[in-house]
Coordinates of C-alpha atoms and ligand atoms in Angstrom, one line a residue:
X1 CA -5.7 13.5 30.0
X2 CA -8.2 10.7 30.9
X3 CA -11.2 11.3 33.3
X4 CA -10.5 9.6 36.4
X5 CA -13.6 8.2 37.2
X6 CA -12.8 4.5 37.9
X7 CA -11.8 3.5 41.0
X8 CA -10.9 0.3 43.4
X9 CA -10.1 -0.4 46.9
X10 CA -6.5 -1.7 47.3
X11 CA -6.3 -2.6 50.9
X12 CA -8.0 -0.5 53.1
X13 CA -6.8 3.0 50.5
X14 CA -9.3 3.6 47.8
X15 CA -6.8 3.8 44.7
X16 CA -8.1 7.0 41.7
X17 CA -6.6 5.2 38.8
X18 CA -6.8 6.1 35.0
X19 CA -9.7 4.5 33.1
X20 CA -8.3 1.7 30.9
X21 CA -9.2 2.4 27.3
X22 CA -9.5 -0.5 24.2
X23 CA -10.1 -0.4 20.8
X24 CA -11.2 -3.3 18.5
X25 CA -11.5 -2.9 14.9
X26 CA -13.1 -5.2 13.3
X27 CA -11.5 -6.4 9.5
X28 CA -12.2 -10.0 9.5
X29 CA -14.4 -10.2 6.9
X30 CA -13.4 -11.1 2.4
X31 CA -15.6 -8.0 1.4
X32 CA -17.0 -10.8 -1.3
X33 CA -18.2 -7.6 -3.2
X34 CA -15.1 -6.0 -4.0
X35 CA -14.0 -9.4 -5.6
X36 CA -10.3 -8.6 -5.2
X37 CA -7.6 -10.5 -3.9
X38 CA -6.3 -8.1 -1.2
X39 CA -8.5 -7.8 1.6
X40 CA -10.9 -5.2 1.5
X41 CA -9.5 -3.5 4.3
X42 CA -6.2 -3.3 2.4
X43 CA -7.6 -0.9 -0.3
X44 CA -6.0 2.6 -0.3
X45 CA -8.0 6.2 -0.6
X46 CA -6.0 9.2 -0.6
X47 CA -2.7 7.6 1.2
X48 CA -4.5 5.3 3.5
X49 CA -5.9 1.9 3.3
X50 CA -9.3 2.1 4.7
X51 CA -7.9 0.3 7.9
X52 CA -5.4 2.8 8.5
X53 CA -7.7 5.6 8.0
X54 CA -9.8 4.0 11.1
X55 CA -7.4 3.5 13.1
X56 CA -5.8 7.1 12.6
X57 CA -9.7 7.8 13.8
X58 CA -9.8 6.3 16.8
X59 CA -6.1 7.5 17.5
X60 CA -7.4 10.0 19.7
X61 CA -9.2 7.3 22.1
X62 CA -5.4 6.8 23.3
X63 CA -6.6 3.4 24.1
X64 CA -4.1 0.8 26.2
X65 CA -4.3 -1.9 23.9
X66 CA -5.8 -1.5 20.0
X67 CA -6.4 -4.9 19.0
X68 CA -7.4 -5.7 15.2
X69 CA -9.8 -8.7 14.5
X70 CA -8.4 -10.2 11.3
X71 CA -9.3 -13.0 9.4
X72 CA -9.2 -13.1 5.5
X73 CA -6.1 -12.1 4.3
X74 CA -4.8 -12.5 7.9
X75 CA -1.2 -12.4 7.3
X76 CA -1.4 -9.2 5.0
X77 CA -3.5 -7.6 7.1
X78 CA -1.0 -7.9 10.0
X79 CA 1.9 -7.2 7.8
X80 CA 0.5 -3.9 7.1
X81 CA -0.7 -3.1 10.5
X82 CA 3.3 -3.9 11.7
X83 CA 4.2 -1.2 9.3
X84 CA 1.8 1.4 9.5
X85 CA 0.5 0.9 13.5
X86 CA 2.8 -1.1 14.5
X87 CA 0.8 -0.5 18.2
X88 CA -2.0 -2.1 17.1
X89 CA -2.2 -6.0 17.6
X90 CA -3.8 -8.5 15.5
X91 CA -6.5 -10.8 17.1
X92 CA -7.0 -14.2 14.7
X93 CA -10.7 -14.6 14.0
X94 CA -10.3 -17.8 11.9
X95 CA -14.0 -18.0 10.6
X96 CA -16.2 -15.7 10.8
X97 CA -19.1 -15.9 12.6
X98 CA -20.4 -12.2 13.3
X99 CA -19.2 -9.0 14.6
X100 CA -20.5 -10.3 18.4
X101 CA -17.9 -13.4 17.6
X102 CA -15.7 -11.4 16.4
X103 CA -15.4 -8.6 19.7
X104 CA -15.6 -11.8 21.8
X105 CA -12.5 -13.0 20.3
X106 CA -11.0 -10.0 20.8
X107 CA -12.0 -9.7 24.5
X108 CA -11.2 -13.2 25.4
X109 CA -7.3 -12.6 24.1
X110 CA -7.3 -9.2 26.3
X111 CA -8.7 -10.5 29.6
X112 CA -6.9 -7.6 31.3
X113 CA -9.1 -5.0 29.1
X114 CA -11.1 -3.0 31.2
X115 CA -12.9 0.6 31.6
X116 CA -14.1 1.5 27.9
X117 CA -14.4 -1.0 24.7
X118 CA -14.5 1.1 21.5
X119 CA -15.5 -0.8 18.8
X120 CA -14.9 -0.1 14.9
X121 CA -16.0 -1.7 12.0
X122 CA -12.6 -1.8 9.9
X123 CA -14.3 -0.3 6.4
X124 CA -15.3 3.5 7.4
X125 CA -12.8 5.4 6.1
X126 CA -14.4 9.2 6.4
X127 CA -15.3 8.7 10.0
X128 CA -13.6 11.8 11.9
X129 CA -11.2 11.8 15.1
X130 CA -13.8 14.4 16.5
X131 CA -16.6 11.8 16.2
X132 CA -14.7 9.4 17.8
X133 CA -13.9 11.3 21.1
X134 CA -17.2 12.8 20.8
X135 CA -18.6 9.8 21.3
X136 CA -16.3 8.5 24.4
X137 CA -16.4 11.7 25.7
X138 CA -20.8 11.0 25.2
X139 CA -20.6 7.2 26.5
X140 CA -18.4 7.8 29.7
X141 CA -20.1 11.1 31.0
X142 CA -23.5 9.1 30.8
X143 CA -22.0 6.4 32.3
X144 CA -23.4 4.1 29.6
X145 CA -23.8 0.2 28.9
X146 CA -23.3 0.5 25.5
X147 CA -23.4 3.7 23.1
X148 CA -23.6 3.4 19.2
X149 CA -22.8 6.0 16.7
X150 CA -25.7 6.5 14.6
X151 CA -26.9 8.6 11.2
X152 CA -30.0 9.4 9.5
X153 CA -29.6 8.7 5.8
X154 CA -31.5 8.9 2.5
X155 CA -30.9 5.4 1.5
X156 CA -30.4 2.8 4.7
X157 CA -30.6 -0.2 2.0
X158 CA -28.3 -3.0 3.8
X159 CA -27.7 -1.4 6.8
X160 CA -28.9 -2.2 10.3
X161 CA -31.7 0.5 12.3
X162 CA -32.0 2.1 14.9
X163 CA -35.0 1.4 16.5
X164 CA -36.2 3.6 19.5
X165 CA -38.9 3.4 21.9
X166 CA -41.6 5.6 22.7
X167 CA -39.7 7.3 25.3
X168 CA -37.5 8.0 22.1
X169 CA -34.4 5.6 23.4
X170 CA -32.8 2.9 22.0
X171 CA -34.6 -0.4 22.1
X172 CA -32.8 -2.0 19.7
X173 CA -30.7 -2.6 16.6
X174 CA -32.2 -4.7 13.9
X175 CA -30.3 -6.0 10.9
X176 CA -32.5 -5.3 7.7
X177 CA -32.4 -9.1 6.4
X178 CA -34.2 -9.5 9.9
X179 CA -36.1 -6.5 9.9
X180 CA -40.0 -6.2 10.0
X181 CA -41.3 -4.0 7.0
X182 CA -42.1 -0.9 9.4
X183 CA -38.5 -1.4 11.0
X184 CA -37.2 -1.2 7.5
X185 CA -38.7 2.1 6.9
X186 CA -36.3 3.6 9.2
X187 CA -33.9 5.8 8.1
X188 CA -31.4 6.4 11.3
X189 CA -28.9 3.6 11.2
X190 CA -26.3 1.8 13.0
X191 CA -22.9 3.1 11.6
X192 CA -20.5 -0.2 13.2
X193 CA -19.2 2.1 15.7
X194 CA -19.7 2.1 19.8
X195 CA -18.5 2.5 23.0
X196 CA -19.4 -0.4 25.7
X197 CA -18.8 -0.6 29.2
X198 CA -15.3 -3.5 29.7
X199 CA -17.5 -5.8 31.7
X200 CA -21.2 -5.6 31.1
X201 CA -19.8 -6.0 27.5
X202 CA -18.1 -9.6 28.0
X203 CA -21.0 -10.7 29.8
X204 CA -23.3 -9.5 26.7
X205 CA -21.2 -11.5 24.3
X206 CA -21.1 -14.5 26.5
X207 CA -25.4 -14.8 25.9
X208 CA -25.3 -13.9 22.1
X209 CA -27.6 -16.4 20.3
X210 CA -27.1 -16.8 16.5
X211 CA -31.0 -16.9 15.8
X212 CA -31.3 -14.5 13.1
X213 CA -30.9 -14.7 9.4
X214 CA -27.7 -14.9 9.2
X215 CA -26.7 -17.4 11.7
X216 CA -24.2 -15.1 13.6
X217 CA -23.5 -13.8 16.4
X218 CA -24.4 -9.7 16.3
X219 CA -22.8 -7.4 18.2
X220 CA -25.7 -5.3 17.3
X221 CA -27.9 -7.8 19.7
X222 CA -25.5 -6.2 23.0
X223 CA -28.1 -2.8 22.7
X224 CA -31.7 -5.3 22.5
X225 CA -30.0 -7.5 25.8
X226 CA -29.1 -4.0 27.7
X227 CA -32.3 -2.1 27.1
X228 CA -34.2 -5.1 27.9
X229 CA -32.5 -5.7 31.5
X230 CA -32.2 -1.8 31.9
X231 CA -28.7 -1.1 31.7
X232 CA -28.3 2.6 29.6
X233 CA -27.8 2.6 26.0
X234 CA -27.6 5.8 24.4
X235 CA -27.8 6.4 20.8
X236 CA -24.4 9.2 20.0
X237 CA -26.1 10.6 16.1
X238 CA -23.3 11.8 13.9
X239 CA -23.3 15.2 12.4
X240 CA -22.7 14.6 9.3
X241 CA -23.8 11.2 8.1
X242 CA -20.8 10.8 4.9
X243 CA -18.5 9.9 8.3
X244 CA -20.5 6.1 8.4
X245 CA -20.4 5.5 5.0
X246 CA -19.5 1.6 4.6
X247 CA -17.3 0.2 1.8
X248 CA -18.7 -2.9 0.3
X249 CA -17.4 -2.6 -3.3
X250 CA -15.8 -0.7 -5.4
X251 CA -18.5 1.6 -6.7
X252 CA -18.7 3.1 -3.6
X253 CA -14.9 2.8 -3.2
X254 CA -14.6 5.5 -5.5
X255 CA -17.4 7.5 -4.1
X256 CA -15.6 7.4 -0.6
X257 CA -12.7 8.8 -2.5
X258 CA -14.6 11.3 -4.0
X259 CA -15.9 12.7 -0.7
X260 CA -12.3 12.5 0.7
X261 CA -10.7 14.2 -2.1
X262 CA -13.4 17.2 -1.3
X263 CA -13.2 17.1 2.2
X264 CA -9.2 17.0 2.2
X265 CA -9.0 20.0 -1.0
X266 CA -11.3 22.0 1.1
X267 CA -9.2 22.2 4.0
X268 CA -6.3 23.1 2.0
X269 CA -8.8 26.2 0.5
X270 CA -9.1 27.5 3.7
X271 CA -5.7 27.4 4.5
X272 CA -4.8 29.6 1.5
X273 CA -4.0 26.7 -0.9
X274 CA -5.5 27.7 -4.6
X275 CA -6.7 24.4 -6.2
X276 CA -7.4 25.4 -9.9
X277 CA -9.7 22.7 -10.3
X278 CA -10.8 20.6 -7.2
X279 CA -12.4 18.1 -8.6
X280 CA -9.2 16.6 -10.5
X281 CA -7.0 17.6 -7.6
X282 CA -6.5 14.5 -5.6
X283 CA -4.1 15.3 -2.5
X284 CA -3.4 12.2 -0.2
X285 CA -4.1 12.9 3.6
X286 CA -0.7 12.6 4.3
X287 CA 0.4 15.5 1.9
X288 CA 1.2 19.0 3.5
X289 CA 1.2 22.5 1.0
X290 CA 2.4 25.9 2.0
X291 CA 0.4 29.2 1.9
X292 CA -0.3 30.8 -1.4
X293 CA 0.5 27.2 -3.1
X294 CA -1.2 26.7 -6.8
X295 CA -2.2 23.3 -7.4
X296 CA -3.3 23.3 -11.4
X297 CA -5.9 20.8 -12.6
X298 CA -5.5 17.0 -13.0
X299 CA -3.1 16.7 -10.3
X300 CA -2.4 13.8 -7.7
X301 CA -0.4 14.8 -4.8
X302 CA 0.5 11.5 -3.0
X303 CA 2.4 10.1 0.2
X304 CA 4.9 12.3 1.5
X305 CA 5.2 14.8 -1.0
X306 CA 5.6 18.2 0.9
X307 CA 4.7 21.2 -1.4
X308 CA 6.0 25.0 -0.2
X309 CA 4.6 28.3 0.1
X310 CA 3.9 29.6 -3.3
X311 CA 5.1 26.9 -5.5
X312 CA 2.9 26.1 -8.2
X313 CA 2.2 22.7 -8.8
X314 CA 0.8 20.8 -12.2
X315 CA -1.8 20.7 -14.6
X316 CA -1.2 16.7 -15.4
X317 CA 1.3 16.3 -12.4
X318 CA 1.8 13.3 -10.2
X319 CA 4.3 14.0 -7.1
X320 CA 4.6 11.2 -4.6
X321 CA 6.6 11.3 -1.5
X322 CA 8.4 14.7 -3.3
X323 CA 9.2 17.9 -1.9
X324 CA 8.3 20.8 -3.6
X325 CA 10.1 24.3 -2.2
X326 CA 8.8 28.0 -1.7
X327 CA 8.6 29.3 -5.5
X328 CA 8.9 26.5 -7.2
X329 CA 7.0 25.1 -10.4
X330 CA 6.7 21.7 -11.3
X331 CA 4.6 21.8 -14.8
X332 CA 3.0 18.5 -16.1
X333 CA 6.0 16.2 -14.3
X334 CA 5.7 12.4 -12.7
X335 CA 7.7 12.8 -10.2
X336 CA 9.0 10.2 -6.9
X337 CA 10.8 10.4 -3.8
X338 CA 12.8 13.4 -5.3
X339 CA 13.6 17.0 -3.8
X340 CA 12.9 20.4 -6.1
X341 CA 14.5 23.1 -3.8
X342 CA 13.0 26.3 -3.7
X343 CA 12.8 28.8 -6.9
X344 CA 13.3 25.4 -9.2
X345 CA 11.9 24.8 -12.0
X346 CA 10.5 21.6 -13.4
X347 CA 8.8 20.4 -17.1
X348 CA 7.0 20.1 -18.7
X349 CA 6.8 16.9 -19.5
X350 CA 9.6 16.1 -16.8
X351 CA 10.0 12.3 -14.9
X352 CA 11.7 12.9 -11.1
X353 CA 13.2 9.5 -10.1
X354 CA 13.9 8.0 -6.1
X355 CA 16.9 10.8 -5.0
X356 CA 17.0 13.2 -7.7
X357 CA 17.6 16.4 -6.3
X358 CA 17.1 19.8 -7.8
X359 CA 19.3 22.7 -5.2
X360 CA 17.9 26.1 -5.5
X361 CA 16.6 28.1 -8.8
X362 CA 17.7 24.5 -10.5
X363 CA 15.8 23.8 -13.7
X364 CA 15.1 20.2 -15.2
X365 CA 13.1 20.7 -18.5
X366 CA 11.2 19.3 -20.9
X367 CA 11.7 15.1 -21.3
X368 CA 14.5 15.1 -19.0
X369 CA 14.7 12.4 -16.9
X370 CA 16.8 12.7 -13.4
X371 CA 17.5 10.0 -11.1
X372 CA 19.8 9.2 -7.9
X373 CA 21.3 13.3 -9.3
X374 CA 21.8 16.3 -7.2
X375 CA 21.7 19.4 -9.5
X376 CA 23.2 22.3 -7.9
X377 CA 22.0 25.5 -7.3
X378 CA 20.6 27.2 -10.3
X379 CA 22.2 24.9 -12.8
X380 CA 20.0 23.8 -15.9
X381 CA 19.6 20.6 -17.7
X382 CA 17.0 22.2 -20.5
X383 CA 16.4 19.6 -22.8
X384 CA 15.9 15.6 -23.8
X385 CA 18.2 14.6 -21.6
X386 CA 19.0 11.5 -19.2
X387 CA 20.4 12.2 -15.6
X388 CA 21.6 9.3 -13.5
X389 CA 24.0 8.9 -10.6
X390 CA 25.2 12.5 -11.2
X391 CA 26.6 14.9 -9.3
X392 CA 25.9 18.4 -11.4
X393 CA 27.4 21.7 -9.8
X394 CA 26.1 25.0 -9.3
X395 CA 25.3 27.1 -12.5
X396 CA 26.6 24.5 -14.6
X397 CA 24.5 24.0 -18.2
X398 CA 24.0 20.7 -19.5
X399 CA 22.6 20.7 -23.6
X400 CA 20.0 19.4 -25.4
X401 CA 20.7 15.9 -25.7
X402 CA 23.3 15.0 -23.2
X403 CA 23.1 11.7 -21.8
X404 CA 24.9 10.6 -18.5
X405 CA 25.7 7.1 -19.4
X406 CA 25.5 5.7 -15.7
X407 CA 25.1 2.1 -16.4
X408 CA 28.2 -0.4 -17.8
X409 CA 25.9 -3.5 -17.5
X410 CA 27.2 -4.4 -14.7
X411 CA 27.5 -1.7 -12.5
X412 CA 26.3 2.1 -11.9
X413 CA 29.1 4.6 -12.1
X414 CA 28.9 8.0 -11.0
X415 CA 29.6 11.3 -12.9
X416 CA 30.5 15.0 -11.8
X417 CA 29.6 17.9 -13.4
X418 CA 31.6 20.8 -12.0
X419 CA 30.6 24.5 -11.0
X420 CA 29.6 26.2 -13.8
X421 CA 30.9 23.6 -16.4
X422 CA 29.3 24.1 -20.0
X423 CA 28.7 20.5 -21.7
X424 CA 27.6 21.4 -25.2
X425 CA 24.1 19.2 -26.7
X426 CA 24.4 15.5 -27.8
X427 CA 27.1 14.2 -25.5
X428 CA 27.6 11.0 -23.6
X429 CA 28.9 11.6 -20.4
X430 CA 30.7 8.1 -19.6
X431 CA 30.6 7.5 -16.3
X432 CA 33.0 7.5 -14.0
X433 CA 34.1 10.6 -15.3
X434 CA 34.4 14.0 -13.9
X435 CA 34.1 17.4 -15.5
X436 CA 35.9 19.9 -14.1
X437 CA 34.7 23.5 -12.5
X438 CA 34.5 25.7 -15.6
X439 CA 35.1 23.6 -18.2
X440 CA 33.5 22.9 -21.8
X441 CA 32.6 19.7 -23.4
X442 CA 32.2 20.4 -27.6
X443 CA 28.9 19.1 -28.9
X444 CA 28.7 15.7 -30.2
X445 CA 31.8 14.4 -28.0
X446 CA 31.4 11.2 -25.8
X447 CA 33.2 12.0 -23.0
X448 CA 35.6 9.1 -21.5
X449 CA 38.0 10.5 -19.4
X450 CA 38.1 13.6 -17.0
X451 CA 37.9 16.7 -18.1
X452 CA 40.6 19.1 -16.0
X453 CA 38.7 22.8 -14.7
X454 CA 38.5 25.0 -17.5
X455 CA 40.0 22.8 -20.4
X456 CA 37.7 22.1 -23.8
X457 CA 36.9 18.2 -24.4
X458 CA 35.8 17.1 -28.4
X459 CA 35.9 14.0 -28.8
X460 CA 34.3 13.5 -32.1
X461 CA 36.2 13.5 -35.8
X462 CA 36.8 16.3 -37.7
X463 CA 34.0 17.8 -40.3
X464 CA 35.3 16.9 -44.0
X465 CA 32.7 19.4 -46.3
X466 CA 33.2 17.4 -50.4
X467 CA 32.3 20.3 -52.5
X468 CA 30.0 20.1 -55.5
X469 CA 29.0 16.5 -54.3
X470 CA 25.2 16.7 -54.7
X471 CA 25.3 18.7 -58.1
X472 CA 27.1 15.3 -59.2
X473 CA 25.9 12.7 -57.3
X474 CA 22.4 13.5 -57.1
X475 CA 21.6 15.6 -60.0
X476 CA 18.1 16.3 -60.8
X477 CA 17.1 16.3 -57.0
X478 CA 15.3 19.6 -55.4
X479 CA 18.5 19.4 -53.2
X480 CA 20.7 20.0 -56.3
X481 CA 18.3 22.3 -57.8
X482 CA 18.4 24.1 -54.3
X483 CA 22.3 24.5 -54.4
X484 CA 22.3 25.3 -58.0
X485 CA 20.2 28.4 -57.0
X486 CA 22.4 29.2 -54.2
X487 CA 25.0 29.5 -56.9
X488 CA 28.6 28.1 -57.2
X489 CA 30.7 30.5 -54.8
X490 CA 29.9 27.2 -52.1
X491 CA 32.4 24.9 -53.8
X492 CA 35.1 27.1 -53.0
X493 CA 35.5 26.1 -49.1
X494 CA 38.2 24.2 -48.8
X495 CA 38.2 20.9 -46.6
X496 CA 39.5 21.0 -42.9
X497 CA 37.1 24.4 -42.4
X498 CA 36.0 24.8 -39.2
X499 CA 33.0 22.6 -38.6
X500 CA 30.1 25.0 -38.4
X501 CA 28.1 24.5 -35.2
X502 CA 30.7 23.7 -32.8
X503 CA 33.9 24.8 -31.4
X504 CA 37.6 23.1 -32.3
X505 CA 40.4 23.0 -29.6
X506 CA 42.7 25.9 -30.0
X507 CA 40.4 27.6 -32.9
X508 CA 40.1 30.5 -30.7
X509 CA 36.1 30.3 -31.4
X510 CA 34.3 31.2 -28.1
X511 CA 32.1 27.4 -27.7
X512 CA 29.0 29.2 -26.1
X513 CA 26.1 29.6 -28.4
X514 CA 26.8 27.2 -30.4
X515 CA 27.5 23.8 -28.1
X516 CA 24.5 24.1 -26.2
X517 CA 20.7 25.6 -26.2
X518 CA 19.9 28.0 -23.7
Ligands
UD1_622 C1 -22.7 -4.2 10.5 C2 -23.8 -4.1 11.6 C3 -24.9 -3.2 11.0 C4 -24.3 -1.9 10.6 C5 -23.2 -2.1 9.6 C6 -22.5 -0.8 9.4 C7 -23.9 -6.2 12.8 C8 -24.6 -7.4 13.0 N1 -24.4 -5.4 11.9 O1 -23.4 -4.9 9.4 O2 -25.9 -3.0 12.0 O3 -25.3 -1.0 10.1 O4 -22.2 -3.0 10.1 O5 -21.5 -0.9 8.3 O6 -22.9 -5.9 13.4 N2 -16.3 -8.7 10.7 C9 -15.4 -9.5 11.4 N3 -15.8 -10.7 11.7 C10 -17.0 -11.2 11.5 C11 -17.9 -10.4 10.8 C12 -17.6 -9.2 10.4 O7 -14.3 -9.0 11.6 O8 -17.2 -12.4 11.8 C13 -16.0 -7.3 10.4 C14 -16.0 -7.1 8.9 O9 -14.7 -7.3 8.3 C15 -16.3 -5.6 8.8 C16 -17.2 -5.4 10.0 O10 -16.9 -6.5 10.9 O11 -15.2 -4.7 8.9 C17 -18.6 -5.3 9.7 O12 -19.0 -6.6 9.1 P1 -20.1 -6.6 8.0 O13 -20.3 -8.0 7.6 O14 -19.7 -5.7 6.9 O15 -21.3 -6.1 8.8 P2 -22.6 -5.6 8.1 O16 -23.5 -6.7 7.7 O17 -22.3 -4.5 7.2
CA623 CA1 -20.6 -3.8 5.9

């Protein structure tokens, strides 16, 4: 709940009301140095463009009105904010002449903003929730003007300081381009993120001069006008400095990501996640894991994926938006928008496409792709095989091989698999086609029509064995040498023998074994 701290006379009753709350992000500018052509607010870390990661910051500031200064790349920008906060409303800040231009923009298109401004540079992805309501919670008990998030770093280079008095307050903020050499020296800086007062704040912006280096108008100048007419400025010094960390290019693009990734793995560590290997585990912020999870090295856990208590996940594994249940393993597998139920088993080397669906103690091996396919509970698919738009029942066992031809060129056809059915390795299932409960499909057959519960299905032509061929047709070979030393006795089976390897219709040979690998 909101403090209740500003009031107004309506009539002759003095009327408590709830402080009005506003954010303004600023994400105007190119971001020259990250020489791209989506705006540099655009960029994703760890399931969030750097825009969405501040505004899921200053979430907690429950503002009434979130508006997002946006300039380059205006229409993308807006486009994303529709879809990720759709809440949030863009503010068009055609060219850019500062961050002070910039809020005054802002302000002018919100004249019904009051109570508190918070204002966010749209580039600081690692700032924290906590930091943000710290620094309200800091700016309205004080009853500030204007209160700015500040950090002491090692390395300030292109960043603007803090410069106090010798009462210690804040007297000003100086941009380093327009910085004095002794001013420059100064290691506490302004991190682009503040509180202001509704009111005194629109009247600050309105007297912003653009006599500096630059040639803009500097929000940063709101502190110098305050402290100078005696308004309060406080200075609100984050805790831990990596929260203000700018993005200006891509080198430090992937040092924010870095520092995410760590921050993110070790709050799964000490919720009972093992990570095998943090620094190759990259887990989006958006990503949840169970208890007793094992996430094995060179991993990337990204979007929605969901992973359950005590699966184990990886090495060399890439789930988005996947869920992964209780038990599970998922070895060396790219895997999207698919469902392994709990107890499956997945790889290695396994793909997972959009709506493949693995049911309980399931098992997809090793290069088996799967897409738009529900396989039932405890049912395998082993080997080298393509799954698509199949519907596989429980405890059914598809072979080595086996290929569920989905696609007529024209359209996608759908194939069942039924309850314990036993298709043997190297078919073609040709879809639409069903397989009935309990039935067997003979290795090697291309399967056209349905298969009734419990029948056999070969498709293929019979196994003609010409005896003595190789002693006369390729005499002199290591082959013929080789059958000369397995002696003559081998000529003697007659043509029409049952084919070795699979089962015939009616030969009374039981199929398993043979048809499929386990
Ligand atoms: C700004 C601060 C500096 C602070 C730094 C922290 C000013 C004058 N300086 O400097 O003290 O240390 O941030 O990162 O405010 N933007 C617009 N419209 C504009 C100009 C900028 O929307 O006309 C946006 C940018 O897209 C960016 C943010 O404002 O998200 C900051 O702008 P940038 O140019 O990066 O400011 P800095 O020079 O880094
Ligand atoms: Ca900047």
């Amino acid at each position: 709940m909101r403090p209740q701290t500003a009031s107004r006379t309506d009539g002759s009753i003095l009327v408590s009301q709830p402080r009005l709350r506003t954010v303004v992000v600023l994400a105007a500018g190119e971001g020259k140095r990250m020489k791209s052509a989506l705006p540099k607010v655009l960029h994703p870390i760890l399931g969030r463009t750097l825009l969405g990661h501040v505004l899921t910051a200053a979430a907690p500031v429950s503002a009434d009105r979130t508006l997002v200064v946006v300039g380059h790349g205006a229409d993308q920008v807006s486009a994303h904010l529709r879809e990720v906060a759709p809440y949030a409303e863009p503010v068009l800040q055609a060219e850019q002449h500062g961050t002070g231009h910039a809020v005054r923009i802002a302000l002018e298109s919100a004249p019904d903003a009051g109570g508190t401004v918070v204002v966010l540079n749209g580039d600081v992805p690692l700032l924290r929730p906590e930091t943000v309501t710290e620094l309200v919670a800091a700016h309205e008990a004080a009853g500030a003007a204007a209160t700015v998030l500040a950090a002491e770093v090692a390395d300030p280079t292109g960043l603007g300081r803090i410069v106090r008095g010798g009462d210690g307050g804040l007297e000003q903020i100086v941009e380093e381009r327009d910085a004095t050499p002794a001013q420059r020296a100064i290691r506490e800086i302004n991190a682009g993120i503040y509180a202001f007062d509704a009111a005194l704040l629109r009247d600050a912006l309105g007297k912003l001069s653009t006599d500096n280096d630059q040639g803009e108008e500097y929000l940063t100048d709101v502190f110098g006008q305050f402290a100078a007419t005696g308004e309060t400025v406080a200075v609100h010094v984050a805790a831990d400095a990596t929260e203000t960390l700018g993005c200006n290019d891509r080198v430090e693009l992937a040092a924010l990501r870095r520092l995410l990734r760590d921050r993110v793995n070790e709050g799964w560590m000490r919720t009972g996640v093992t990570l095998l290997d943090p620094a190759t585990t990259w887990i989006d912020v958006t990503v949840t894991l169970g208890r007793d999870a094992v996430v094995d090295q060179n991993t990337q856990l990204c979007g929605a994926t969901t992973v359950g208590p005590a699966a184990a996940v990886g090495p060399d594994t890439t789930l988005i938006d996947t869920t992964v249940g209780a038990g599970a393993t998922v070895i060396r597998a790219h895997a999207m928008g698919a469902a392994v139920g709990p107890g499956a088993s997945v790889g290695p080397y396994a793909y997972l496409r959009p709506e493949a669906t693995l049911r309980e103690k399931a098992k997809v091996g090793t290069f088996v792709e799967v897409k738009k396919s529900e396989i039932g509970e405890g049912a395998k698919v082993p080997h080298l095989s393509y799954v698509g738009d199949a519907t596989i029942g429980a405890r059914a066992n598809i072979g080595a091989g086996t290929l569920f031809v989905n696609y007529d060129g024209v359209n996608k056809n759908h194939t069942v698999v039924g309850e314990a059915a036993f298709v043997g390795c190297d078919t073609s299932l040709v879809a639409p086609v069903e397989v009935g409960a309990g039935a067997y499909v003979a290795a090697g057959s291309a399967v056209t029509k349905d298969v009734p519960p419990g029948a056999l299905a070969v498709t293929r032509a019979q196994q003609r064995n010409i005896d003595g061929w190789v002693l006369r047709r390729r005499p002199g070979t290591k082959s013929a040498a080789a059958a000369e030393r397995a002696g003559q006795e081998a000529p003697g089976a007659s043509e029409g023998e049952p084919i070795h390897g699979a089962p015939v219709a009616g030969e009374g040979r039981p199929a398993s074994g043979d048809t499929a690998t386990e």
